[in-house]
CSV table of C-alpha atoms in Angstrom, one decimal:
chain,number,residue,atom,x,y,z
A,1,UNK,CA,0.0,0.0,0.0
A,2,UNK,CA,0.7,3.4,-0.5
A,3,UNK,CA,-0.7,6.7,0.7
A,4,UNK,CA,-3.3,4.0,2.1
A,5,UNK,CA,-3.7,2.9,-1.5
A,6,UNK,CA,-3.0,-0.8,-2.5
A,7,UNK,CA,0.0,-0.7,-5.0
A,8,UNK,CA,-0.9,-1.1,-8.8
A,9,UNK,CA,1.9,-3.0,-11.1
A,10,UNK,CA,1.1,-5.0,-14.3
A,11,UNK,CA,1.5,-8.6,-13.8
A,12,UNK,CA,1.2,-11.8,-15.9
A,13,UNK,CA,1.9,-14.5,-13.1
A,14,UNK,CA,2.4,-14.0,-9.8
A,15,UNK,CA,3.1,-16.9,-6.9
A,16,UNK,CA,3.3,-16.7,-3.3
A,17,UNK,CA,5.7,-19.7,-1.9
A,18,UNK,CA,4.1,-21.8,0.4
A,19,UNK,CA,6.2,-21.1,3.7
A,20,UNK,CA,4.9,-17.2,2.3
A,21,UNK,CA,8.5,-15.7,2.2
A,22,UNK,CA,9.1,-15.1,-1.4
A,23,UNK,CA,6.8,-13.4,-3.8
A,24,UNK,CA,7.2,-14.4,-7.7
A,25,UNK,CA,5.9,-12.0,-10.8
A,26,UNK,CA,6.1,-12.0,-14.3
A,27,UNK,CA,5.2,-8.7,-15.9
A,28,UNK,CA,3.0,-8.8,-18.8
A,29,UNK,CA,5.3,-6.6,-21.1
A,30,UNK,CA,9.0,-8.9,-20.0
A,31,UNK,CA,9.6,-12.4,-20.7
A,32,UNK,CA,11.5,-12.4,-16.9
A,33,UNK,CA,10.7,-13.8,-13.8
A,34,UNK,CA,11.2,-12.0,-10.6
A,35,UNK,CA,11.5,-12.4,-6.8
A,36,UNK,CA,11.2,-10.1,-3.7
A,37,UNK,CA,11.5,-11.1,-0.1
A,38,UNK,CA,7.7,-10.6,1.6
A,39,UNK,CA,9.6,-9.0,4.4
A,40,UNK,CA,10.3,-6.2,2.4
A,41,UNK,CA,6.8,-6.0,1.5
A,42,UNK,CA,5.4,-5.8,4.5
A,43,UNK,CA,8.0,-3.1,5.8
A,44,UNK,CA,6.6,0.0,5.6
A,45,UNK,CA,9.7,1.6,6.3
A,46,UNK,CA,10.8,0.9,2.7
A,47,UNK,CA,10.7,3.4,0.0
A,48,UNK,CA,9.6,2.4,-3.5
A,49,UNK,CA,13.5,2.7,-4.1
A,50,UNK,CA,14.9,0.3,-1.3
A,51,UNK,CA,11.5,-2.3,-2.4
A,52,UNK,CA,13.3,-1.7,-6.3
A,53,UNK,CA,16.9,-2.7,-4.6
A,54,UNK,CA,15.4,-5.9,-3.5
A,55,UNK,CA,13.9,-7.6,-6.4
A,56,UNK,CA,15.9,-10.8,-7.8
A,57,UNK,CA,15.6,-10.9,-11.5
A,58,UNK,CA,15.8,-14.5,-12.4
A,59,UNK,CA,16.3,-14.6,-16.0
A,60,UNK,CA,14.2,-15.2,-18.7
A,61,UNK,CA,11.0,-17.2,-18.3
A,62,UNK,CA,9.1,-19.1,-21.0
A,63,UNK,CA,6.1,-21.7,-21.1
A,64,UNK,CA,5.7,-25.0,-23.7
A,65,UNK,CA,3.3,-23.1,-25.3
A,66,UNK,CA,5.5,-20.1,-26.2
């Protein structure tokens, strides 16, 4: 959230991990995966710079059917 808003991001796929400790996306304009530590989410602390600084990119993601 921000300014007591939910935050807004375009997103293809997106996975929470079962222990809930990593967050996975896949934007719907980049073939990447990424991966950011729900800790950070939930830190309120962070600015949308220090969240930025903390996502994995994982490399290029692709499906049988593309």
């Amino acid at each position: 959230m921000k300014d007591g808003r939910p935050a807004k991001f375009n997103s293809d796929g997106i996975a929470l991990t079962p222990d809930g400790n990593w967050l996975y996306y896949k934007p719907l304009s980049d073939d990447k995966l990424y991966r950011i530590k729900t800790e950070h989410l939930r830190n309120w602390n962070m600015t949308e710079t220090d969240l930025a600084a903390q996502v994995e990119d994982l490399g290029h993601f692709t499906t049988m059917m593309e």
